[in-house]
Tab-separated table of C-alpha atoms in Angstrom:
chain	number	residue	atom	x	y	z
A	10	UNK	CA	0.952	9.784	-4.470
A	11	UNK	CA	2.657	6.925	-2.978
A	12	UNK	CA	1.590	3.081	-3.281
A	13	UNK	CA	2.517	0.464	-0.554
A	14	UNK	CA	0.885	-2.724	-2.219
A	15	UNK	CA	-0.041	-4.427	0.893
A	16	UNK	CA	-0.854	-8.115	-0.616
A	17	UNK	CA	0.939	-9.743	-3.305
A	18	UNK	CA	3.165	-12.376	-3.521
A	19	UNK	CA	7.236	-13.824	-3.880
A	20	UNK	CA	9.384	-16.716	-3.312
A	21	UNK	CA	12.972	-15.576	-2.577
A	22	UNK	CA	14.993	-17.835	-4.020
A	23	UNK	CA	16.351	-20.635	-1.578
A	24	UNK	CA	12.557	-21.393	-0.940
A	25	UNK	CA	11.816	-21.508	-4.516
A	26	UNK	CA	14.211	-24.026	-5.199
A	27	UNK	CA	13.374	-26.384	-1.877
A	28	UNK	CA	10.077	-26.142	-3.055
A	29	UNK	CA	10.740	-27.880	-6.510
A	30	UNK	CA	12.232	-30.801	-4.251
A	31	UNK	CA	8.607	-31.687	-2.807
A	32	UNK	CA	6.837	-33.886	-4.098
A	33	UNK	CA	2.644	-33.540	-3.382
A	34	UNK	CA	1.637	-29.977	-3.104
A	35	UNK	CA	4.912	-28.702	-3.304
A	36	UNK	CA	5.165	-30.274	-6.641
A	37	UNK	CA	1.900	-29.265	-7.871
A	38	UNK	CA	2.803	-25.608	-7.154
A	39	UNK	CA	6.249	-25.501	-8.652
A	40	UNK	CA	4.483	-26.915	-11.808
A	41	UNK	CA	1.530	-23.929	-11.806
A	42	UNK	CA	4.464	-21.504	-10.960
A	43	UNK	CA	6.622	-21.958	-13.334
A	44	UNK	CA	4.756	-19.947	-15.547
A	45	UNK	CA	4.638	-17.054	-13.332
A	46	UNK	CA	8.251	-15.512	-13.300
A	47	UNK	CA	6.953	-12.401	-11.568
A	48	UNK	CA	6.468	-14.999	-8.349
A	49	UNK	CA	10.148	-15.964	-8.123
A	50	UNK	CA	12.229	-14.043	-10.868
A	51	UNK	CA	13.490	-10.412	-9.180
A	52	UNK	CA	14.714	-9.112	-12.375
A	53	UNK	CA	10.660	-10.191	-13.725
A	54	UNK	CA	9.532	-8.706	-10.371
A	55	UNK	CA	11.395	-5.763	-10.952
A	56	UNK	CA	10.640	-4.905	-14.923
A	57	UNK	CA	7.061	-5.310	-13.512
A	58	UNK	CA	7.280	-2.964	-10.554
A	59	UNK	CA	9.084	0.089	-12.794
A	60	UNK	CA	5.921	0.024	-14.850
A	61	UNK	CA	4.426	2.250	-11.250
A	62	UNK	CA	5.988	5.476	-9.911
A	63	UNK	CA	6.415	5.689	-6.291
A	64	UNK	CA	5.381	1.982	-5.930
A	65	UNK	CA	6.160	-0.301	-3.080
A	66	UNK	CA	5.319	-3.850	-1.867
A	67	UNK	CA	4.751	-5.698	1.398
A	68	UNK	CA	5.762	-9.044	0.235
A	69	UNK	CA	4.183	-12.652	1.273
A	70	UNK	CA	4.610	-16.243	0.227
A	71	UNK	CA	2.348	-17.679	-2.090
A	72	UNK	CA	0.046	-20.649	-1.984
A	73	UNK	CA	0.126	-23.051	-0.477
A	74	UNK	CA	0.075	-23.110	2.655
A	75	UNK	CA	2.879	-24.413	3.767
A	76	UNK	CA	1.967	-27.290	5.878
A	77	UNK	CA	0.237	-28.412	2.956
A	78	UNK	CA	3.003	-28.489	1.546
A	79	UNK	CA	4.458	-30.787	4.256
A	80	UNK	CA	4.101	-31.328	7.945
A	81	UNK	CA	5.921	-30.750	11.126
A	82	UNK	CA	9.824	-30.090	10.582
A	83	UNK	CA	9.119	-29.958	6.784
A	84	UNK	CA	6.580	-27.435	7.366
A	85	UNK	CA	8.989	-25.161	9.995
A	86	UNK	CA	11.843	-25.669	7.669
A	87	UNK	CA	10.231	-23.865	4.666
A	88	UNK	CA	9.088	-21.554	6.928
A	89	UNK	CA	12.557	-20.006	8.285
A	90	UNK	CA	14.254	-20.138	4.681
A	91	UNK	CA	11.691	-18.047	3.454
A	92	UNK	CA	10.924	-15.626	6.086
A	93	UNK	CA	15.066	-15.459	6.235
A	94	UNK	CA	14.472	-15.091	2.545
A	95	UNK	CA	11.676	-12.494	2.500
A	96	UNK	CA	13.788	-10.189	5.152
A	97	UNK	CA	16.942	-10.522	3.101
A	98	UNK	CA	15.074	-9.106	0.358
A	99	UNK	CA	13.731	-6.125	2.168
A	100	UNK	CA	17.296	-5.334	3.710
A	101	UNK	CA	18.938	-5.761	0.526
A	102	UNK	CA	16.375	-3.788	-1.543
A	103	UNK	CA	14.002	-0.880	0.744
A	104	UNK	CA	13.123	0.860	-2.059
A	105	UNK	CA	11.279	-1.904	-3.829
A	106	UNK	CA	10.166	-3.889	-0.423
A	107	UNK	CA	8.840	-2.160	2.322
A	108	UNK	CA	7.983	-5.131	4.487
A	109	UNK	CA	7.517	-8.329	4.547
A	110	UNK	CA	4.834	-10.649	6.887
A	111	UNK	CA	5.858	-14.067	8.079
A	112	UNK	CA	4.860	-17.611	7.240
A	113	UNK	CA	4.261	-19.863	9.795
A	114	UNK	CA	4.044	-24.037	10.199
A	115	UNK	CA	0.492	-23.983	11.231
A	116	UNK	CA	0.591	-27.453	11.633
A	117	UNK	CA	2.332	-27.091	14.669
A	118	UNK	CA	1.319	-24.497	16.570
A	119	UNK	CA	4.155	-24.162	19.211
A	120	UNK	CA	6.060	-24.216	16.654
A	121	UNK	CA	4.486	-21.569	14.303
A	122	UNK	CA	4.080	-19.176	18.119
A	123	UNK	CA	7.923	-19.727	18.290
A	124	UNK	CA	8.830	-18.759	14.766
A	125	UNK	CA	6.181	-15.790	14.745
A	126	UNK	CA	8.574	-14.578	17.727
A	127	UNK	CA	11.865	-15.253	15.940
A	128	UNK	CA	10.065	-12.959	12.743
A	129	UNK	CA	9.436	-10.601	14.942
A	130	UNK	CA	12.092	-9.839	17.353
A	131	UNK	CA	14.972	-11.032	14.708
A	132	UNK	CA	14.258	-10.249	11.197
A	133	UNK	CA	11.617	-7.307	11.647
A	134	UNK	CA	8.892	-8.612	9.730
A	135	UNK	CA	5.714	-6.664	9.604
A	136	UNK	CA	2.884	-8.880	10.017
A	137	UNK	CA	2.140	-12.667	9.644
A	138	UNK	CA	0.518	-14.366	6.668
A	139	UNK	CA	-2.339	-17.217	7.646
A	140	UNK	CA	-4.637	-18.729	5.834
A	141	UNK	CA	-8.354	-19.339	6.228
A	142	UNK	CA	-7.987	-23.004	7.561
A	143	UNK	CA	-4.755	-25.521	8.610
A	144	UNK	CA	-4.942	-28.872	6.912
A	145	UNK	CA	-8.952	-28.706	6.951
A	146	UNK	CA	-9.149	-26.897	10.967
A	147	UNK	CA	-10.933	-24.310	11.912
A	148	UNK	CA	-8.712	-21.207	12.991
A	149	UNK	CA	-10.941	-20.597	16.175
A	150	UNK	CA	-9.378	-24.367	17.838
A	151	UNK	CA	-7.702	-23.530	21.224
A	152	UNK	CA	-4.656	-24.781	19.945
A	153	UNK	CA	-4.074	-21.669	17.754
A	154	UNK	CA	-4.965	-18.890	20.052
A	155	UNK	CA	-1.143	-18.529	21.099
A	156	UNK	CA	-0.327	-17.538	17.571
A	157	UNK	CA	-2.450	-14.664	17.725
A	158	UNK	CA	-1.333	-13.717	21.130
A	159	UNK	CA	1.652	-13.384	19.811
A	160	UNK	CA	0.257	-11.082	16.928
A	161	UNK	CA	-1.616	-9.233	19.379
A	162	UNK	CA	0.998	-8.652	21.644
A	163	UNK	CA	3.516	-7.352	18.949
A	164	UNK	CA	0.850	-5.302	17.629
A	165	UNK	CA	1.410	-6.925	14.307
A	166	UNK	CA	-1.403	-7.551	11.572
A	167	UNK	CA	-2.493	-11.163	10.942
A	168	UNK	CA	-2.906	-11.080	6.623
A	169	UNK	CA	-5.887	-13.948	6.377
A	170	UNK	CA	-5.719	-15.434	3.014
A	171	UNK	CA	-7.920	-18.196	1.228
A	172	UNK	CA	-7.086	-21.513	1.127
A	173	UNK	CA	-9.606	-24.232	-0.421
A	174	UNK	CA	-8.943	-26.840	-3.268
A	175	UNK	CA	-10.804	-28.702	-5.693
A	176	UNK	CA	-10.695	-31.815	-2.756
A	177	UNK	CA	-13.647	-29.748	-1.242
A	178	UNK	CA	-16.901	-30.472	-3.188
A	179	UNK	CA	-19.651	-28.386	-4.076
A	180	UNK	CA	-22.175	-30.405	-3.490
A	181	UNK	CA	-22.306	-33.501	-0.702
A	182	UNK	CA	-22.846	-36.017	-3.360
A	183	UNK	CA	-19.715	-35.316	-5.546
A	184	UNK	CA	-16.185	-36.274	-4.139
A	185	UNK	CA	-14.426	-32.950	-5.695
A	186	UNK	CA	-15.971	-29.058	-6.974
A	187	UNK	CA	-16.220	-28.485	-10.304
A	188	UNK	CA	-15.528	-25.282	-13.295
A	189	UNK	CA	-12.998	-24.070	-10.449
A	190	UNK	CA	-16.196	-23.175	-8.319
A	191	UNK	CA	-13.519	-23.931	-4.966
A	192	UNK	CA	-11.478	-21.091	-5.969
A	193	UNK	CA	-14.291	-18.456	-7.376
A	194	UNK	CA	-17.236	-18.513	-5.002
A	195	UNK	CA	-14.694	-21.001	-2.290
A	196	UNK	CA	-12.176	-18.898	-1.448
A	197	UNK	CA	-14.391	-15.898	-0.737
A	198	UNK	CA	-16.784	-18.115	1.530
A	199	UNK	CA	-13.172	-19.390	3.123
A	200	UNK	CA	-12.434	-15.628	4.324
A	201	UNK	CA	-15.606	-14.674	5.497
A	202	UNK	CA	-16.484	-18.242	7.650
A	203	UNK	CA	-12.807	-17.885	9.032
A	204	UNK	CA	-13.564	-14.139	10.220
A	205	UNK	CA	-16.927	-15.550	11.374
A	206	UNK	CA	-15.277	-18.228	13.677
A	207	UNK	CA	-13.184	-15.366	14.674
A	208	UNK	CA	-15.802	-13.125	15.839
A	209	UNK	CA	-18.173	-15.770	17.262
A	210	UNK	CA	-14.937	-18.357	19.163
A	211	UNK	CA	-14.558	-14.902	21.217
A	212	UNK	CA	-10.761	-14.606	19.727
A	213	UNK	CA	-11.911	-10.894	18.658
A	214	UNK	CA	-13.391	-10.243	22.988
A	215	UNK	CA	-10.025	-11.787	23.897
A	216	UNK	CA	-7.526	-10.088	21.995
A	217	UNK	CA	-9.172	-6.668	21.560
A	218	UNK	CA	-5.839	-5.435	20.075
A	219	UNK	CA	-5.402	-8.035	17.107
A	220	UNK	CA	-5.634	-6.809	14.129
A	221	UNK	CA	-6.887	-8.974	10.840
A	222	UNK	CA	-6.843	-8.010	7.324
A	223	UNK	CA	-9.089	-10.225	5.590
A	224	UNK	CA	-7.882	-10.662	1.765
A	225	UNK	CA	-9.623	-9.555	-0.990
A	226	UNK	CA	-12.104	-6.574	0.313
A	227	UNK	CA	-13.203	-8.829	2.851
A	228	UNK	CA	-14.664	-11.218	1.028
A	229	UNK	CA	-18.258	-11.961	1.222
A	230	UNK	CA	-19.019	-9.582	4.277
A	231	UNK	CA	-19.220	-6.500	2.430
A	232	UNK	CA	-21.801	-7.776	0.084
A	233	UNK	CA	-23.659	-9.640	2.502
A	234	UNK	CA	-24.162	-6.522	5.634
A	235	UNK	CA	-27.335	-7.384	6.078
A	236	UNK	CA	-27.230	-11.210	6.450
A	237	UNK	CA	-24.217	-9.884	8.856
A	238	UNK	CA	-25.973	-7.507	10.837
A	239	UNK	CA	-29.745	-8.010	11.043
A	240	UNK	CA	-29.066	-11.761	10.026
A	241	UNK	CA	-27.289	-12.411	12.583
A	242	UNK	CA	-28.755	-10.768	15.213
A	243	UNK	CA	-31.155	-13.318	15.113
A	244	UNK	CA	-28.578	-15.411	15.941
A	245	UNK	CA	-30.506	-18.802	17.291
A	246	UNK	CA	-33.615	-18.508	15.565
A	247	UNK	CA	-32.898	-20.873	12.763
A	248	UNK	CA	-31.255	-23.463	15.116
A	249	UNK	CA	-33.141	-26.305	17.250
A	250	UNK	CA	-30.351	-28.743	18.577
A	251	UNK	CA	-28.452	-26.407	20.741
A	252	UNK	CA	-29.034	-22.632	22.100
A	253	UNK	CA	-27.238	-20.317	20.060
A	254	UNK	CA	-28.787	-17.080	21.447
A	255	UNK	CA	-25.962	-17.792	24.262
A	256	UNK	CA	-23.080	-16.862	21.800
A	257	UNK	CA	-24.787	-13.421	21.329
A	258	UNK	CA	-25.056	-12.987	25.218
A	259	UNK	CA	-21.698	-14.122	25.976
A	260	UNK	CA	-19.976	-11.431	23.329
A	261	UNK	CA	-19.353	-8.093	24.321
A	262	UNK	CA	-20.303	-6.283	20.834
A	263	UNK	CA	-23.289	-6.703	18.215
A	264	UNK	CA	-21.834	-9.348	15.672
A	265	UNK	CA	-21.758	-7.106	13.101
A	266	UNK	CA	-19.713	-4.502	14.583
A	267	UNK	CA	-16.947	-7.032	14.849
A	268	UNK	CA	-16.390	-7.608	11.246
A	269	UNK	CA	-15.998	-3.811	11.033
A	270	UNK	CA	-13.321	-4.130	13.007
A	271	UNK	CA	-11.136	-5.952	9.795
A	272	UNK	CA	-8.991	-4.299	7.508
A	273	UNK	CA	-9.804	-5.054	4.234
A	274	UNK	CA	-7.678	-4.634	0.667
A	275	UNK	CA	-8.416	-3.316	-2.290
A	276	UNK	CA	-7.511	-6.785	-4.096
A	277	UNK	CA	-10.587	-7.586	-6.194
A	278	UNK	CA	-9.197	-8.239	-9.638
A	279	UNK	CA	-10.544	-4.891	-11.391
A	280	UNK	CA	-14.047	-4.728	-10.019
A	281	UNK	CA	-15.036	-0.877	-9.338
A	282	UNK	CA	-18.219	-2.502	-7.675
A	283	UNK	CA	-16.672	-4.864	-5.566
A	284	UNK	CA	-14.407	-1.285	-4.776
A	285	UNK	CA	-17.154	0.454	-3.919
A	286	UNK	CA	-19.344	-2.046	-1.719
A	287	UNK	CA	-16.110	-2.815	0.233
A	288	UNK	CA	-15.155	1.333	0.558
A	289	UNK	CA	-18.944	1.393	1.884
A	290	UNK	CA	-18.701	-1.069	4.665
A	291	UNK	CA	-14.943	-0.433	6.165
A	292	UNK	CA	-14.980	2.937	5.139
A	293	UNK	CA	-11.322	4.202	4.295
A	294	UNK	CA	-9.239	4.022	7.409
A	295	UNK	CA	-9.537	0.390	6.966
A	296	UNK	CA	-8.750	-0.190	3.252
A	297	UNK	CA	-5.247	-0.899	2.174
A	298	UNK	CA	-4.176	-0.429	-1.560
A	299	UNK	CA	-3.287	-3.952	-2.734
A	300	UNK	CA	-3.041	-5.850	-6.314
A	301	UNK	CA	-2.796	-9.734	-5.323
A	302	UNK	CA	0.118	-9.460	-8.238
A	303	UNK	CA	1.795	-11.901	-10.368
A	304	UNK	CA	-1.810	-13.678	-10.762
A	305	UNK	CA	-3.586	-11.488	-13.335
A	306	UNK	CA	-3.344	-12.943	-16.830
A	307	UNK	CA	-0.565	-10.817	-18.037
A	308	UNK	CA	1.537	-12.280	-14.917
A	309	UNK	CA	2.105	-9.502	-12.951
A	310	UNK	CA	1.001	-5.720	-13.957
A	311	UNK	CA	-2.427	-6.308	-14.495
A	312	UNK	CA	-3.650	-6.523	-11.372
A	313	UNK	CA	-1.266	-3.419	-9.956
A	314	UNK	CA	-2.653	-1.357	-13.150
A	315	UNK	CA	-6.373	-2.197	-12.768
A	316	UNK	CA	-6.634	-1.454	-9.137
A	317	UNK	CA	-5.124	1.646	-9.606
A	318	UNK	CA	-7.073	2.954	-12.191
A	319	UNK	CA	-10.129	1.956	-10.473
A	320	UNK	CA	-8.964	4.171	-7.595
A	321	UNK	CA	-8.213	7.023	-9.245
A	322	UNK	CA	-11.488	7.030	-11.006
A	323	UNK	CA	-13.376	7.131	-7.734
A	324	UNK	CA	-14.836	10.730	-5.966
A	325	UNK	CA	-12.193	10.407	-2.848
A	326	UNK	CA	-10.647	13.152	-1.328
A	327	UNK	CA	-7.249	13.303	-1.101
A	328	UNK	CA	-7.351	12.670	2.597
A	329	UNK	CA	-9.033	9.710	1.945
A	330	UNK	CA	-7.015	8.857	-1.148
A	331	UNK	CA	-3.440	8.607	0.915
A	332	UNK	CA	-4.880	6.790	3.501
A	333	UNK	CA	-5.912	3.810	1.475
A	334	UNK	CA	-2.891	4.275	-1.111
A	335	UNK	CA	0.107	4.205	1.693
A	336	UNK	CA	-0.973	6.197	5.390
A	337	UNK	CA	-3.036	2.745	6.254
A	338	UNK	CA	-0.546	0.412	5.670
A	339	UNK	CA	2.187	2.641	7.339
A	340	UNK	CA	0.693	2.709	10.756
A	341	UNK	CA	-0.197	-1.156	10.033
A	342	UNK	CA	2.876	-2.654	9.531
A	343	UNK	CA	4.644	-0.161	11.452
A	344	UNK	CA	6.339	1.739	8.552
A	345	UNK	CA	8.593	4.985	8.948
A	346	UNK	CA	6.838	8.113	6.909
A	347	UNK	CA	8.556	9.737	4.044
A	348	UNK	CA	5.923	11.957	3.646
């Protein structure tokens, strides 16, 4: 069997060390990082990787975003070093990198449309890496339709990843979350209300050939299909101060069938349930293998070792089994066939 791990995460080098320069979020995250050689060590990365047979990656910066890292040129700056940095890595090394997706200044949204381009056309990257929300905005705002026009247009995958911080309280009368609450139950909610603006903005009506994988099995939708699908096709009902029932007439699909359009992963930290409820729902032309590696707590094989176990233990047919493992992420990303 092959293994393309479709989400997990690397700094190439040059970005790595601009990074350390930063002060605010930038700092914070070379502090955290530090610990985690896999995230910016190759000989780490590698050691880790030889642990799999047949094993692959799609690489992607890690968090955080970088605009919140630092705004306008900042933002574009770290941006080009390290999708020049990701694409050197796949050129350089094929047999350990099979793609890479893009970061982009979302910040700037020109900007980020322009540099989505240049990954593109220029350095052959696979896909583009966005996160849930830009500085605190919504993904649905006008301003960052052009990005996924671009995606769309490309037929390249948009990777939607989590991004929430202790800053966002858990409850209205406390000025930050506590126990790490933004990251467990936040970054799940993140995913699934950004795929939820998605559907309901019209982005999904209007570019009918984007294509979104939303991190981590999809989040909360999986769990949640009938809030998603009976829920909300009592869209309205719960609402006084404005007519909602007009979003349902205005899109073209049931709600629900929309967020079956999403690719999921298989990026769920070792949870066979959380496997199967996602399996369930997308069913497996839409579920990429992926680990989220270096963040389990031995730093990088943890994750790669659990999820693949947990597949292998399942009652999939082979058919089924190469799909999720490698055949979904080659027609993806756009990946030649070996087998």
């Amino acid at each position: 069997m092959q293994y393309i791990d479709a989400f997990n995460h690397f700094f190439p080098k040059a970005l790595w060390e601009r990074i350390q320069s930063l002060e605010g979020a930038g700092k914070d995250i070379g502090k955290r990082m530090q610990g985690v050689p896999c995230i910016y060590d190759l000989d780490t990365r590698f050691r880790v990787m030889d642990e799999f047979e047949n094993y692959t990656q799609i690489i992607s910066l890690g968090m955080p975003p970088l605009e919140a890292m630092g705004d306008g040129q900042t933002a574009l700056e770290l941006a080009r070093i390290g999708n020049d940095g990701q694409a050197e890595l796949v050129s350089k090394y094929p047999d350990r990198f099979a793609g890479f997706v893009a970061a982009l200044p979302m910040d700037t949204p020109e900007a980020a449309a322009r540099e989505a381009e240049r990954s593109f056309k220029e350095l052959g990257a696979n896909g583009v890496q966005i996160h849930s929300n830009v500085n605190g905005a919504p993904l649905d705002e006008e301003r960052f339709f052009q990005i996924f026009e671009v995606c769309a247009k490309h037929g390249k995958p948009v990777l939607l990843h989590p991004s929430r911080n202790a800053s966002m309280p858990d409850y209205a009368t406390e000025t930050k979350s506590k126990y790490e609450i933004w990251w467990t139950f936040g970054w799940p909610y993140e995913t699934s209300a950004a795929m939820a603006r998605l559907v309901f903005s019209g982005f999904m009506d209007r570019l009918p050939e984007l294509k979104v994988v939303a991190h981590h099995m999809g989040a909360m939708v999986p769990f949640f299909e009938g809030r998603v699908g009976p829920g909300w096709d009592q869209l309205g009902k719960r609402t006084s101060d404005e007519d909602l029932t007009l979003v349902l007439k205005r899109l073209k699909k049931r709600p629900l069938d929309y967020f079956k359009d999403f690719y999921a992963d298989t990026a769920v930290f070792g949870s066979k349930a959380a496997t199967l409820c996602g399996l369930e729902f997308y069913g497996s032309d839409r579920v990429l293998f992926a680990s989220d590696s270096p963040f389990d707590p031995e730093k990088g094989p943890g994750y790669i070792r659990d999820t693949l176990r947990i597949l292998n233990s399942l009652d999939l047919s082979k058919e089924d089994m190469e799909k999720i493992c490698f055949r979904n992420a080659q027609a993806l990303f756009g990946l030649k066939s070996s087998i």
